[in-house]
Amino acid sequence: AASTSTWVGFDDEAPSASDFSAPAVATHPGFPAPSRGVAKPEDSVHPLTRQWASRIGNRAVRDAFLAQPIEDYTSSHELSVWTGTWNTNGKRPPPGLDISPWLDAVASKPDIVVVGFQEIVPLTPGKVLAVEDEKATREWEAIIERALHEGGGGPQGGAGGPRGASSSTAGWASFDGDDNGAWTSFDAASSEDGRRSGGDTAGGDTAGGGSEAAGAEASGAKAPSRRYVRLACKQLVGVYITVWATTEAASHVRDVRVATVSTGFNLGVGALQVATLGNKGGAAVWLRIYNTPALFVCSHLSAGSKPDDAAKRSQDYHDIVSKLSFPAPPAASSDGAVERSASVKDAFASVWIGDLNYRLNLPDDTVRDAIAGGTHAKLLSADQLVLEQAAGRAFVGWTEAPVTFLPTYKYRPGTNQYSGGGDVDDDDEDGGDVKVSKKEEKKKRAPAWCDRILWRGWGINQPPY
């Protein structure tokens, strides 16, 4: 199994000059110009200002509002967001698994944590048709909850998972999984925990928990310095995304929506396409933090190393972007205006995580020799994601930090050794602590950076990757 993680800093209303080398009102070269939500590159008007102005009927008043700097009537709040992606290879988590070194939540104190999985269940016909598997997701949610609260110890000792723990269910309303899109209401004031770092002030007057922590338990016993609640989660067969936030940050979250898009096998023949299976596709969460629409997408794109497989992956990306639709919940707008369904283009800060499956256009031996020699950085010139972006075929306008880590695909389970190297014989197949599949080892899969994290939007600064 391979995993990738990154930190992203959100400046959730006004762009911050400190986040960019550009002027205070920042734009991003190559950023697409949708009909609503994101300003054109040459436009100096903040996209939130443009959205709010669209609700003003009087043209003179609207023009005056557009000319007013957003800093004059808003306050910005820096939020730290940790995102991670992990292809678990269809394996159940081992007993006592502690992922706190990966999440690093206790030491780094993120305001929002987004974890995306691929192959959370084996991609067998039965699992693919089931779409959701509550048992599998409950196991991983319990592991995440333990890691978020004091490095795996957990406020409830880790038993029972999120549904049985008040700290993770407080304020979270489950949604109907029968549709591809749904919504959930969130009211942190109803949380059984009841604590908010920085006090109970609402309306955007305090930052989202970035500099203060919740107090200890009244009993004096050791308690987590911060408490996290789950905001939303969504599963599409093996793809699973779950979003958590501190109680303070959660108190400023509203209008949470989820959706999925299947891009897998087609059921049907020719023009008679009955359905598309969810063995591949994306699951996403759309929400407003303070007043900023944010989007988190987790995807598993088409696999394969044939010449035309990169194009299939890029088509999967376009299908997910074009088909993701987040239905508006009742009374989503505070001013009474009718809210329409949201889409990818309506988010002002977006992060895309997942097993994108892009490979290297190089022979297997060339890739392995470069890794062994410590010159793997030069391989990125043949990376399909880099090439597809440069050609304008996928992820145009999305930014990825410099890739400095080793290729994440494909390891022997439970090791840091790449599979398919031809160094396993019959005597090794069942030896040692890790079972090595001789059948898998016969498949020549060149190592690649399949697991990636990209972002786009306003006021985003990405530290490590």
CSV table of C-alpha atoms in Angstrom, one decimal, residues 36 52 72 111 115 126 128 147 158 189 210 264 282 323 343 380 414 419:
chain,number,residue,atom,x,y,z
A,36,ARG,CA,-19.4,31.6,-11.7
A,52,TRP,CA,-22.0,38.3,-3.5
A,72,ASP,CA,-12.8,46.6,3.7
A,111,ASP,CA,-7.6,22.7,11.7
A,115,VAL,CA,-8.1,11.5,4.3
A,126,GLY,CA,-19.7,-8.3,-5.3
A,128,VAL,CA,-18.2,-3.3,-6.8
A,147,ALA,CA,-4.7,9.0,15.6
A,158,GLY,CA,-10.6,3.4,19.9
A,189,ALA,CA,-23.1,24.1,18.9
A,210,GLY,CA,-5.0,27.8,14.4
A,264,GLY,CA,-15.3,2.3,-14.2
A,282,GLY,CA,-14.2,9.9,-7.4
A,323,LYS,CA,-20.3,15.3,-13.6
A,343,SER,CA,-20.0,22.0,-9.0
A,380,LEU,CA,9.7,13.2,-13.7
A,414,GLY,CA,4.1,-4.4,4.3
A,419,SER,CA,7.3,-5.5,-6.5
